[in-house]
Short mmCIF file of C-alpha atoms in Angstrom, two decimals:
data_model
loop_
_atom_site.label_atom_id
_atom_site.label_comp_id
_atom_site.label_asym_id
_atom_site.label_seq_id
_atom_site.Cartn_x
_atom_site.Cartn_y
_atom_site.Cartn_z
CA MET R 12 0.00 0.00 0.00
CA THR R 13 1.13 3.52 -0.69
CA GLY R 14 2.22 6.05 1.87
CA ASP R 15 -1.02 7.97 1.26
CA HIS R 16 -3.05 4.93 2.31
CA GLN R 17 -1.01 4.52 5.42
CA MET R 18 -1.08 8.16 6.44
CA LEU R 19 -4.80 8.73 5.86
CA ALA R 20 -5.82 5.45 7.52
CA LEU R 21 -3.57 6.14 10.49
CA VAL R 22 -5.07 9.63 10.86
CA LEU R 23 -8.58 8.14 10.84
CA PHE R 24 -7.51 5.39 13.27
CA SER R 25 -6.10 8.04 15.57
CA ALA R 26 -9.24 10.19 15.31
CA PHE R 27 -11.49 7.30 16.36
CA VAL R 28 -9.18 6.29 19.19
CA ALA R 29 -9.06 9.92 20.38
CA VAL R 30 -12.87 10.21 20.33
CA THR R 31 -13.36 6.93 22.20
CA LEU R 32 -10.71 7.80 24.78
CA GLY R 33 -12.45 11.17 25.19
CA ILE R 34 -15.77 9.41 25.85
CA THR R 35 -14.08 7.09 28.33
CA THR R 36 -12.38 9.98 30.16
CA TRP R 37 -15.62 11.97 30.35
CA VAL R 38 -17.54 9.00 31.70
CA SER R 39 -14.82 8.18 34.24
CA ARG R 40 -15.17 11.67 35.74
CA HIS R 41 -18.93 11.19 36.25
CA ARG R 42 -18.94 7.61 37.54
CA HIS R 43 -20.22 6.70 40.98
CA GLY R 44 -18.10 3.59 41.50
CA SER R 45 -21.06 1.29 42.14
CA ALA R 46 -21.31 -2.21 40.68
CA GLU R 47 -24.54 -1.29 38.89
CA GLU R 48 -22.84 1.69 37.26
CA PHE R 49 -19.76 -0.31 36.20
CA TYR R 50 -21.54 -3.47 34.98
CA ALA R 51 -24.84 -2.05 33.66
CA GLY R 52 -24.29 1.67 33.06
CA GLY R 53 -26.86 2.52 35.74
CA ARG R 54 -29.60 0.83 33.58
CA LEU R 55 -30.24 4.23 31.99
CA PHE R 56 -30.13 3.44 28.26
CA SER R 57 -33.21 3.62 26.04
CA PRO R 58 -34.26 0.68 23.81
CA LEU R 59 -33.03 2.55 20.71
CA GLU R 60 -29.63 3.31 22.27
CA ASN R 61 -29.28 -0.22 23.57
CA GLY R 62 -30.40 -1.67 20.22
CA PHE R 63 -27.58 0.23 18.48
CA ALA R 64 -25.15 -0.88 21.20
CA ILE R 65 -26.20 -4.54 20.83
CA ALA R 66 -25.71 -4.24 17.08
CA GLY R 67 -22.33 -2.63 17.67
CA ASP R 68 -21.41 -5.44 20.04
CA TYR R 69 -22.50 -8.16 17.63
CA MET R 70 -21.32 -6.84 14.25
CA SER R 71 -17.70 -7.70 14.83
CA ALA R 72 -14.55 -8.00 12.75
CA ALA R 73 -15.71 -11.54 12.01
CA SER R 74 -18.79 -10.11 10.34
CA PHE R 75 -17.22 -7.25 8.44
CA LEU R 76 -13.94 -8.85 7.42
CA GLY R 77 -14.32 -12.60 7.89
CA ILE R 78 -17.75 -13.34 6.40
CA SER R 79 -17.20 -11.21 3.30
CA GLY R 80 -13.82 -12.92 2.86
CA LEU R 81 -15.33 -16.39 3.11
CA ILE R 82 -18.02 -15.51 0.57
CA ALA R 83 -15.34 -14.12 -1.75
CA LEU R 84 -13.38 -17.39 -1.48
CA TYR R 85 -16.16 -19.99 -1.26
CA GLY R 86 -19.29 -18.34 -2.63
CA TYR R 87 -22.54 -19.91 -1.46
CA ASP R 88 -20.96 -21.85 1.43
CA GLY R 89 -19.55 -18.65 2.91
CA MET R 90 -23.10 -17.31 3.22
CA LEU R 91 -23.79 -19.81 6.01
CA TYR R 92 -22.21 -17.41 8.47
CA SER R 93 -24.48 -14.51 7.43
CA VAL R 94 -27.59 -16.66 7.70
CA GLY R 95 -26.54 -18.31 10.97
CA PHE R 96 -25.62 -15.07 12.72
CA LEU R 97 -28.96 -13.51 11.75
CA VAL R 98 -31.26 -16.45 12.52
CA ALA R 99 -29.63 -16.70 15.95
CA TRP R 100 -31.33 -13.46 16.97
CA LEU R 101 -34.76 -15.04 16.66
CA VAL R 102 -33.68 -17.52 19.36
CA VAL R 103 -32.54 -14.63 21.54
CA LEU R 104 -35.75 -12.64 21.02
CA LEU R 105 -38.17 -15.54 21.53
CA LEU R 106 -36.44 -17.43 24.35
CA VAL R 107 -34.09 -15.40 26.49
CA ALA R 108 -34.06 -11.58 26.19
CA GLU R 109 -36.97 -10.64 28.43
CA LEU R 110 -36.56 -13.55 30.85
CA VAL R 111 -32.84 -12.92 31.36
CA ARG R 112 -33.48 -9.24 32.06
CA ASN R 113 -36.01 -10.11 34.75
CA CYS R 114 -34.06 -12.93 36.42
CA GLY R 115 -30.51 -11.60 36.55
CA ARG R 116 -28.58 -8.54 37.67
CA PHE R 117 -25.29 -8.47 35.76
CA THR R 118 -24.22 -11.91 34.47
CA LEU R 119 -25.44 -15.28 33.19
CA ALA R 120 -24.69 -16.86 36.58
CA ASP R 121 -27.25 -14.54 38.23
CA VAL R 122 -30.02 -16.21 36.23
CA VAL R 123 -28.98 -19.75 37.17
CA ALA R 124 -28.11 -18.96 40.79
CA ALA R 125 -31.58 -17.50 41.39
CA ARG R 126 -32.89 -21.02 42.11
CA MET R 127 -29.70 -23.02 42.81
CA ALA R 128 -26.86 -23.21 45.34
CA GLU R 129 -24.91 -20.11 44.46
CA ARG R 130 -21.24 -21.05 44.95
CA PRO R 131 -20.84 -24.06 42.60
CA VAL R 132 -23.14 -22.57 39.98
CA ARG R 133 -21.34 -19.22 39.92
CA ILE R 134 -17.92 -20.87 39.66
CA ALA R 135 -19.06 -23.06 36.76
CA ALA R 136 -20.89 -20.31 34.84
CA GLY R 137 -18.12 -17.78 35.48
CA THR R 138 -15.44 -20.17 34.19
CA SER R 139 -17.47 -20.88 31.06
CA SER R 140 -18.13 -17.20 30.39
CA VAL R 141 -14.44 -16.35 30.61
CA ALA R 142 -13.53 -19.22 28.24
CA VAL R 143 -16.08 -18.09 25.62
CA SER R 144 -15.02 -14.44 25.93
CA VAL R 145 -11.31 -15.18 25.49
CA LEU R 146 -12.00 -17.25 22.35
CA TYR R 147 -14.10 -14.41 20.94
CA LEU R 148 -11.43 -11.86 21.81
CA VAL R 149 -8.80 -13.83 19.91
CA ALA R 150 -10.86 -13.45 16.72
CA GLN R 151 -10.93 -9.67 17.10
CA MET R 152 -7.16 -9.56 17.70
CA VAL R 153 -6.52 -11.60 14.56
CA GLY R 154 -8.73 -9.22 12.56
CA ALA R 155 -6.80 -6.21 13.82
CA GLY R 156 -3.49 -7.80 12.89
CA SER R 157 -4.66 -8.70 9.36
CA LEU R 158 -5.97 -5.19 8.79
CA VAL R 159 -2.80 -3.39 9.79
CA ALA R 160 -0.63 -5.91 7.93
CA LEU R 161 -2.54 -5.04 4.76
CA LEU R 162 -2.21 -1.35 5.47
CA LEU R 163 1.56 -1.65 5.86
CA GLY R 164 2.07 -3.85 2.82
CA GLY R 165 1.43 -7.26 4.32
CA SER R 166 5.06 -8.00 5.14
CA SER R 167 5.54 -6.61 8.63
CA GLU R 168 5.05 -9.34 11.23
CA ALA R 169 6.26 -6.93 13.89
CA ALA R 170 3.52 -4.44 12.96
CA ARG R 171 0.86 -7.14 13.26
CA SER R 172 2.17 -8.16 16.66
CA TRP R 173 2.31 -4.61 17.98
CA THR R 174 -1.21 -3.99 16.67
CA VAL R 175 -2.52 -6.91 18.70
CA VAL R 176 -0.74 -5.57 21.78
CA GLY R 177 -2.09 -2.04 21.16
CA VAL R 178 -5.69 -3.22 20.77
CA GLY R 179 -5.37 -5.22 23.98
CA ALA R 180 -4.05 -2.20 25.85
CA LEU R 181 -6.85 0.05 24.58
CA MET R 182 -9.57 -2.39 25.56
CA VAL R 183 -8.20 -2.59 29.10
CA ILE R 184 -8.24 1.23 29.31
CA TYR R 185 -11.84 1.44 28.03
CA VAL R 186 -13.13 -1.10 30.52
CA SER R 187 -11.06 -0.06 33.53
CA LEU R 188 -11.86 3.63 33.29
CA GLY R 189 -15.29 3.81 31.67
CA GLY R 190 -17.14 0.61 32.52
CA MET R 191 -20.41 -0.19 30.76
CA ARG R 192 -21.46 3.39 30.08
CA ALA R 193 -18.33 4.27 28.09
CA THR R 194 -18.36 0.87 26.38
CA THR R 195 -21.98 1.37 25.30
CA TRP R 196 -21.38 4.77 23.76
CA ILE R 197 -18.29 3.48 21.96
CA GLN R 198 -20.44 0.68 20.52
CA ILE R 199 -23.16 3.11 19.43
CA VAL R 200 -20.64 5.32 17.61
CA LYS R 201 -19.08 2.25 16.01
CA ALA R 202 -22.48 0.85 14.89
CA VAL R 203 -23.33 4.12 13.13
CA LEU R 204 -19.93 4.24 11.41
CA LEU R 205 -20.08 0.58 10.37
CA MET R 206 -23.61 0.81 8.96
CA ALA R 207 -22.73 3.98 7.04
CA GLY R 208 -19.55 2.43 5.60
CA THR R 209 -21.28 -0.84 4.67
CA ILE R 210 -24.19 0.95 2.98
CA ALA R 211 -21.76 3.10 0.97
CA LEU R 212 -19.76 0.09 -0.23
CA THR R 213 -22.91 -1.90 -1.08
CA VAL R 214 -24.31 0.96 -3.14
CA LEU R 215 -20.98 1.34 -4.99
CA VAL R 216 -20.85 -2.41 -5.77
CA LEU R 217 -24.41 -2.39 -7.12
CA LEU R 218 -23.73 0.77 -9.15
CA ARG R 219 -20.68 -0.91 -10.71
CA PHE R 220 -23.06 -3.59 -12.04
CA HIS R 221 -25.86 -1.09 -12.82
CA GLY R 222 -28.06 -2.62 -10.15
CA ASP R 223 -28.06 -6.01 -11.89
CA VAL R 224 -27.56 -8.64 -9.18
CA ASN R 225 -27.51 -11.45 -11.78
CA SER R 226 -24.58 -9.78 -13.49
CA LEU R 227 -22.77 -9.45 -10.15
CA LEU R 228 -23.24 -13.15 -9.35
CA SER R 229 -22.32 -14.42 -12.81
CA THR R 230 -19.16 -12.29 -12.87
CA ALA R 231 -18.20 -13.58 -9.42
CA ALA R 232 -18.72 -17.17 -10.63
CA GLU R 233 -16.59 -16.57 -13.74
CA ARG R 234 -13.67 -15.08 -11.79
CA SER R 235 -13.82 -17.70 -9.05
CA GLY R 236 -12.39 -20.47 -11.24
CA HIS R 237 -15.21 -22.78 -10.19
CA GLY R 238 -17.90 -21.63 -12.60
CA MET R 239 -21.50 -21.99 -11.44
CA ASP R 240 -20.37 -24.31 -8.62
CA PHE R 241 -19.35 -21.09 -6.86
CA LEU R 242 -23.06 -20.21 -6.52
CA ALA R 243 -24.12 -23.67 -5.36
CA PRO R 244 -23.68 -25.45 -2.02
CA GLY R 245 -20.70 -27.70 -1.55
CA LEU R 246 -17.56 -25.76 -2.48
CA ARG R 247 -16.27 -25.72 1.13
CA TYR R 248 -18.61 -28.11 2.94
CA GLY R 249 -19.73 -30.48 0.19
CA GLY R 250 -16.89 -32.95 -0.15
CA ASP R 251 -16.95 -36.04 2.04
CA TRP R 252 -19.17 -36.82 5.04
CA THR R 253 -16.75 -34.99 7.33
CA ALA R 254 -17.22 -31.70 5.47
CA ARG R 255 -21.00 -32.08 5.46
CA LEU R 256 -21.06 -32.86 9.17
CA ASP R 257 -18.87 -29.81 9.75
CA PHE R 258 -21.49 -27.76 7.91
CA ILE R 259 -24.23 -29.00 10.27
CA SER R 260 -21.98 -28.46 13.29
CA LEU R 261 -21.19 -24.88 12.32
CA GLY R 262 -24.86 -24.10 11.61
CA LEU R 263 -25.90 -25.40 15.05
CA ALA R 264 -23.16 -23.40 16.75
CA LEU R 265 -24.05 -20.14 14.99
CA VAL R 266 -27.82 -20.39 15.52
CA LEU R 267 -27.67 -21.49 19.16
CA GLY R 268 -24.48 -19.78 20.31
CA THR R 269 -25.65 -16.15 20.37
CA ALA R 270 -28.08 -16.81 23.24
CA GLY R 271 -25.12 -18.02 25.33
CA LEU R 272 -22.64 -15.22 24.63
CA PRO R 273 -21.85 -13.39 27.90
CA HIS R 274 -21.31 -9.97 26.30
CA ILE R 275 -24.70 -10.17 24.53
CA LEU R 276 -26.58 -11.31 27.65
CA SER R 277 -25.02 -8.50 29.71
CA ARG R 278 -26.51 -5.91 27.35
CA PHE R 279 -30.03 -6.78 28.52
CA TYR R 280 -29.19 -5.40 31.97
CA THR R 281 -28.41 -1.88 30.72
CA VAL R 282 -32.10 -0.98 30.17
CA PRO R 283 -34.62 -0.25 32.95
CA THR R 284 -37.25 -2.94 32.18
CA ALA R 285 -37.78 -6.27 30.44
CA ARG R 286 -40.03 -4.59 27.88
CA ALA R 287 -37.16 -2.25 27.02
CA ALA R 288 -34.87 -5.29 26.66
CA ARG R 289 -37.27 -6.88 24.19
CA ARG R 290 -37.59 -3.63 22.20
CA SER R 291 -33.78 -3.35 22.18
CA VAL R 292 -33.57 -6.75 20.50
CA VAL R 293 -36.16 -5.71 17.89
CA TRP R 294 -34.08 -2.62 17.03
CA SER R 295 -30.90 -4.69 16.88
CA ILE R 296 -32.47 -7.33 14.61
CA GLY R 297 -33.36 -4.63 12.08
CA LEU R 298 -29.83 -3.24 12.07
CA ILE R 299 -28.09 -6.62 12.13
CA GLY R 300 -30.38 -8.12 9.46
CA SER R 301 -29.73 -5.33 6.98
CA PHE R 302 -26.00 -5.49 7.72
CA TYR R 303 -25.70 -9.21 7.01
CA LEU R 304 -27.62 -8.87 3.77
CA MET R 305 -25.07 -6.28 2.72
CA THR R 306 -22.12 -8.51 3.64
CA ILE R 307 -23.40 -10.97 1.02
CA VAL R 308 -23.22 -8.24 -1.63
CA LEU R 309 -19.73 -7.25 -0.47
CA GLY R 310 -18.48 -10.84 -0.53
CA PHE R 311 -19.69 -11.54 -4.05
CA GLY R 312 -18.55 -8.04 -5.06
CA ALA R 313 -15.02 -8.85 -3.90
CA ALA R 314 -15.12 -12.13 -5.83
CA ALA R 315 -16.32 -10.35 -8.98
CA LEU R 316 -14.09 -7.26 -8.87
CA ILE R 317 -10.96 -8.51 -7.08
CA GLY R 318 -11.09 -12.25 -7.66
CA PRO R 319 -10.56 -15.01 -5.07
CA GLY R 320 -6.96 -15.48 -6.21
CA GLU R 321 -5.93 -11.92 -5.37
CA VAL R 322 -7.89 -11.99 -2.10
CA ARG R 323 -6.15 -15.22 -1.08
CA ALA R 324 -2.75 -13.81 -2.10
CA SER R 325 -3.29 -10.84 0.23
CA ASN R 326 -4.53 -12.96 3.12
CA ALA R 327 -4.92 -16.74 2.93
CA SER R 328 -8.07 -16.69 5.04
CA GLY R 329 -9.77 -13.88 3.11
CA ASN R 330 -9.79 -11.37 5.98
CA THR R 331 -8.73 -8.48 3.69
CA ALA R 332 -11.40 -8.87 0.98
CA VAL R 333 -13.43 -5.80 2.02
CA PRO R 334 -10.49 -3.33 2.23
CA LEU R 335 -9.28 -4.53 -1.19
CA LEU R 336 -12.80 -4.11 -2.56
CA ALA R 337 -12.93 -0.55 -1.20
CA LEU R 338 -9.62 0.23 -2.89
CA ASP R 339 -10.96 -1.01 -6.23
CA LEU R 340 -14.34 0.76 -5.91
CA GLY R 341 -12.62 4.06 -5.17
CA GLY R 342 -10.60 3.94 -8.38
CA GLY R 343 -7.81 1.45 -7.73
CA ALA R 344 -4.35 1.62 -6.20
CA GLY R 345 -2.75 5.04 -6.46
CA SER R 346 -6.02 6.94 -7.02
CA THR R 347 -7.27 9.55 -4.57
CA GLY R 348 -10.70 7.93 -4.36
CA GLY R 349 -9.21 4.53 -3.74
CA THR R 350 -6.91 5.89 -1.05
CA VAL R 351 -9.75 7.68 0.75
CA LEU R 352 -12.22 4.79 0.57
CA PHE R 353 -9.62 2.23 1.61
CA ALA R 354 -8.59 4.37 4.58
CA ILE R 355 -12.19 4.91 5.67
CA VAL R 356 -13.00 1.20 5.49
CA ALA R 357 -9.82 0.28 7.34
CA ALA R 358 -10.62 2.83 10.05
CA VAL R 359 -14.23 1.58 10.37
CA ALA R 360 -13.00 -2.01 10.65
CA PHE R 361 -10.50 -0.95 13.31
CA ALA R 362 -13.26 0.90 15.17
CA THR R 363 -15.35 -2.26 14.96
CA ILE R 364 -12.61 -4.29 16.59
CA LEU R 365 -12.02 -1.80 19.41
CA ALA R 366 -15.72 -1.54 20.26
CA VAL R 367 -16.31 -5.28 20.29
CA VAL R 368 -13.25 -6.11 22.39
CA ALA R 369 -14.34 -3.53 24.95
CA GLY R 370 -17.76 -5.20 25.30
CA ILE R 371 -16.34 -8.70 25.55
CA THR R 372 -13.66 -7.69 28.05
CA LEU R 373 -16.24 -5.98 30.25
CA ALA R 374 -18.49 -9.06 30.25
CA SER R 375 -15.65 -11.45 31.06
CA SER R 376 -14.17 -9.24 33.79
CA ALA R 377 -17.68 -8.99 35.31
CA SER R 378 -17.82 -12.80 35.38
CA VAL R 379 -14.44 -12.94 37.13
CA ALA R 380 -15.37 -10.36 39.77
CA HIS R 381 -19.11 -10.92 40.27
CA ASP R 382 -19.11 -14.71 39.95
CA LEU R 383 -15.65 -16.20 40.57
CA TYR R 384 -14.18 -13.73 43.07
CA SER R 385 -17.37 -13.32 45.10
CA SER R 386 -17.70 -17.11 45.32
CA LEU R 387 -14.06 -18.00 46.05
CA ARG R 388 -12.98 -15.25 48.43
CA ARG R 389 -12.53 -16.17 52.06
CA ARG R 390 -14.74 -14.56 54.62
CA HIS R 391 -11.98 -13.27 56.87
CA ALA R 392 -9.49 -12.28 54.16
CA LYS R 393 -9.06 -8.70 53.01
CA GLN R 394 -11.99 -7.97 50.72
CA TYR R 395 -11.61 -5.80 47.65
CA SER R 396 -14.62 -4.31 45.93
CA GLU R 397 -16.02 -6.18 42.94
CA VAL R 398 -15.36 -3.21 40.67
CA THR R 399 -11.67 -3.14 41.67
CA VAL R 400 -11.35 -6.86 40.98
CA ALA R 401 -13.13 -6.41 37.63
CA ARG R 402 -10.61 -3.76 36.58
CA VAL R 403 -7.69 -6.01 37.50
CA ALA R 404 -9.37 -8.94 35.72
CA ALA R 405 -9.71 -6.84 32.56
CA ALA R 406 -5.92 -6.50 32.44
CA GLY R 407 -5.40 -10.24 32.91
CA ILE R 408 -7.95 -11.18 30.27
CA GLY R 409 -6.41 -8.64 27.91
CA ALA R 410 -2.99 -10.23 28.36
CA ALA R 411 -4.38 -13.71 27.67
CA ALA R 412 -6.18 -12.51 24.55
CA ILE R 413 -3.02 -10.80 23.27
CA GLY R 414 -0.99 -13.99 23.65
CA LEU R 415 -3.56 -16.20 21.92
CA GLY R 416 -4.15 -13.55 19.23
CA LEU R 417 -0.45 -13.63 18.33
CA LEU R 418 -0.57 -17.43 18.12
CA ALA R 419 -3.71 -17.63 15.93
CA ARG R 420 -2.98 -14.72 13.61
CA ASP R 421 -3.27 -16.72 10.36
CA LEU R 422 -6.77 -18.14 10.95
CA ASN R 423 -9.99 -16.68 9.48
CA VAL R 424 -11.72 -14.46 12.01
CA ALA R 425 -15.24 -15.69 11.17
CA PHE R 426 -14.04 -19.25 11.66
CA LEU R 427 -12.57 -18.38 15.08
CA VAL R 428 -15.86 -16.81 16.12
CA GLY R 429 -17.61 -20.02 15.02
CA LEU R 430 -15.54 -21.85 17.65
CA ALA R 431 -16.51 -19.33 20.33
CA PHE R 432 -20.17 -19.76 19.40
CA ALA R 433 -19.82 -23.56 19.66
CA VAL R 434 -18.44 -23.29 23.20
CA ALA R 435 -21.19 -20.80 24.18
CA ALA R 436 -23.91 -23.05 22.75
CA SER R 437 -22.43 -26.12 24.48
CA ALA R 438 -21.78 -24.71 27.96
CA ASN R 439 -24.01 -21.66 28.50
CA LEU R 440 -27.19 -22.26 26.52
CA PRO R 441 -28.20 -25.62 28.08
CA VAL R 442 -27.90 -24.36 31.66
CA LEU R 443 -29.72 -21.13 30.75
CA LEU R 444 -32.68 -22.89 29.10
CA TYR R 445 -32.94 -25.57 31.78
CA SER R 446 -32.91 -22.89 34.50
CA LEU R 447 -35.64 -20.88 32.84
CA PHE R 448 -37.95 -23.68 31.70
CA TRP R 449 -37.35 -26.97 33.62
CA ARG R 450 -39.08 -27.15 36.98
CA LYS R 451 -37.05 -30.17 38.25
CA PHE R 452 -33.60 -28.74 37.42
CA THR R 453 -31.10 -28.99 40.30
CA THR R 454 -27.71 -27.58 41.30
CA ARG R 455 -25.89 -30.74 40.25
CA GLY R 456 -27.65 -30.59 36.88
CA ALA R 457 -26.55 -26.97 36.42
CA VAL R 458 -22.90 -27.68 37.21
CA TRP R 459 -22.81 -30.83 35.07
CA SER R 460 -24.51 -28.99 32.22
CA VAL R 461 -21.86 -26.27 32.14
CA TYR R 462 -18.83 -28.53 32.45
CA GLY R 463 -20.44 -31.28 30.33
CA GLY R 464 -20.57 -28.83 27.42
CA LEU R 465 -17.48 -26.74 28.10
CA ILE R 466 -14.90 -29.49 28.62
CA PRO R 467 -15.83 -31.59 25.52
CA ALA R 468 -16.01 -28.46 23.34
CA VAL R 469 -12.54 -27.25 24.38
CA LEU R 470 -10.98 -30.72 24.22
CA LEU R 471 -12.45 -31.45 20.78
CA VAL R 472 -11.05 -28.15 19.47
CA LEU R 473 -7.60 -29.05 20.86
CA VAL R 474 -7.58 -32.42 19.05
CA SER R 475 -9.18 -31.09 15.85
CA PRO R 476 -7.58 -30.01 12.54
CA VAL R 477 -7.78 -26.42 13.81
CA VAL R 478 -4.80 -27.00 16.10
CA SER R 479 -2.71 -29.58 14.22
CA GLY R 480 -2.54 -31.84 11.20
CA GLY R 481 -2.99 -29.42 8.30
CA PRO R 482 -1.27 -26.55 6.49
CA GLU R 483 -3.77 -24.03 7.96
CA SER R 484 -3.58 -25.35 11.54
CA LEU R 485 -2.16 -23.44 14.49
CA PHE R 486 0.75 -25.92 14.58
CA PRO R 487 1.11 -27.11 10.97
CA GLY R 488 4.34 -28.99 11.65
CA VAL R 489 2.81 -31.56 14.00
CA ASP R 490 -0.21 -33.86 13.83
CA PHE R 491 -2.04 -34.97 16.97
CA HIS R 492 -5.58 -34.40 15.73
CA LEU R 493 -8.04 -37.16 16.61
CA PHE R 494 -11.38 -35.41 15.97
CA PRO R 495 -12.12 -34.94 12.24
CA LEU R 496 -14.40 -31.87 12.45
CA GLN R 497 -13.23 -28.27 12.68
CA ASN R 498 -16.27 -27.16 14.71
CA PRO R 499 -17.24 -29.31 17.73
CA GLY R 500 -20.84 -28.08 18.05
CA VAL R 501 -22.62 -31.15 16.67
CA VAL R 502 -21.07 -33.28 19.45
CA SER R 503 -20.56 -30.86 22.34
CA ILE R 504 -23.98 -29.10 22.25
CA PRO R 505 -26.00 -32.34 22.75
CA LEU R 506 -23.47 -33.37 25.44
CA GLY R 507 -24.17 -30.15 27.35
CA PHE R 508 -27.91 -30.82 27.36
CA LEU R 509 -27.39 -34.51 28.17
CA ALA R 510 -25.06 -33.76 31.08
CA GLY R 511 -27.60 -31.32 32.55
CA TRP R 512 -30.33 -33.95 32.36
CA MET R 513 -28.14 -36.69 33.85
CA GLY R 514 -26.97 -34.47 36.68
CA THR R 515 -30.54 -33.61 37.53
CA VAL R 516 -32.01 -37.13 37.45
CA THR R 517 -29.11 -38.53 39.53
CA SER R 518 -29.07 -35.65 42.00
CA PRO R 519 -29.69 -36.59 45.68
CA GLU R 520 -31.19 -33.18 46.38
CA PRO R 521 -34.86 -32.63 45.51
CA PRO R 522 -35.64 -29.71 43.18
CA ASP R 523 -36.64 -26.55 45.04
CA GLU R 524 -40.21 -26.08 43.78
CA ALA R 525 -40.74 -22.88 45.75
CA ARG R 526 -37.66 -21.13 44.34
CA HIS R 527 -38.55 -22.27 40.83
CA ALA R 528 -42.06 -20.85 41.20
CA GLU R 529 -40.60 -17.59 42.48
CA THR R 530 -38.13 -17.44 39.57
CA GLU R 531 -40.87 -18.25 37.05
CA VAL R 532 -43.11 -15.44 38.30
CA ARG R 533 -40.19 -13.03 38.31
CA ALA R 534 -39.11 -14.07 34.78
CA LEU R 535 -42.59 -13.70 33.31
CA THR R 536 -43.80 -10.59 35.15
CA GLY R 537 -40.65 -8.73 36.21
CA ALA R 538 -41.83 -8.63 39.84
CA GLY R 539 -38.76 -8.16 42.03
CA ALA R 540 -36.37 -7.67 39.09
CA ALA R 541 -33.28 -5.57 39.76
#
């Protein structure tokens, strides 16, 4: 990339970072230091504001960079991510949004602990939430590294590494100083910028083909090297039975995982009522739905105008398809329009990454402080406030995400998020649904449900082709993979539900009917909700 690209993009990067740090500083001066303020922003956001913040939290680097890249490389099969991410919100709207807002205060564990023994349930749910959050954070770090590598010519490994470190440092600052209120406003600003940038690119792609979608698709198929197979299922997931089972596994993970993501669940606590939580989800579905439809246009646009070969040459996983498309739409390399559009898209993508990592870090640090620390601390030891512990936890989680982000920097970001969704659907969703809807659910069932989904999901990823055994693995030089699928969801999600059922039916303790009835009334009516 030319020096003009670099300078303009860096100026725009710096402008967004300056604005977000300004928001964080302003909020930190007006904070009250309470747990409700830090975790939930005082529950003062309107449904519209929270809907934009949810959209900003959800439309991550995986969506903007990863999905478009997969569509550019694999055509129809890459669209699975767009469809899965969108359909997942119907599960959230119909099953969990309003009930979670009524039952909990700050975290997933609050919902489960409302009718169970608190200590074991909070430790299990807190551990699971941190594991999901760290996996999700790694995807954002990889996206940041790919973006800056492209900006600097794709050859500077040191630049990619320092970018990952810089993003990690910024997210710790956002969370430690500003809490949920600063994080929410950063996400709102980012959602507006991302929607505006995506709409502009989509319009430019359609104008290039005079509004003829058939022409766009046929050109993409011609340049793909696969002909019309590019527009049909099977290019990535249609080979042997393993690939087809991977397709089913990924679909299950995407559709069911959203309802178990800690940073999404925590957003329902930032509004004053359950009705506001439900309206927030309706707003977010409108924004997210239109965004994912546009990523399909951008993916096929990159295939048609750039070509999968050039996209793969820039980044083997396709993470740079959208910035390359912006460069072409603006007039090509060396043109003023191309330079400006490329820089804007790169800055928006960078803003996307910063906003999402702030939300995830806040949710995971809340799990550490509100669930793990409050459960494990000794009664007579020196007791620090939850907010203090959460700020320290943010730094630790940031360090872990930086390390893993450096290790996984060559994997596709949408693919990495698929793994996070699989773990969330395996460990968090079963215990959440059982707690809300099964009268006989017990503490043992809750603990077994979490660990029965979390442990198999993590172990299956470790012995899958993602980690070893292939040229695109984390450790391509060794082969200890035993599990043939790249996504563990098809095995680990049923195991999570099965473990919860087995733990309940073998539990020596009888289910607490009175606490379940109390929780049910609270979930459905909001009576007694925080």
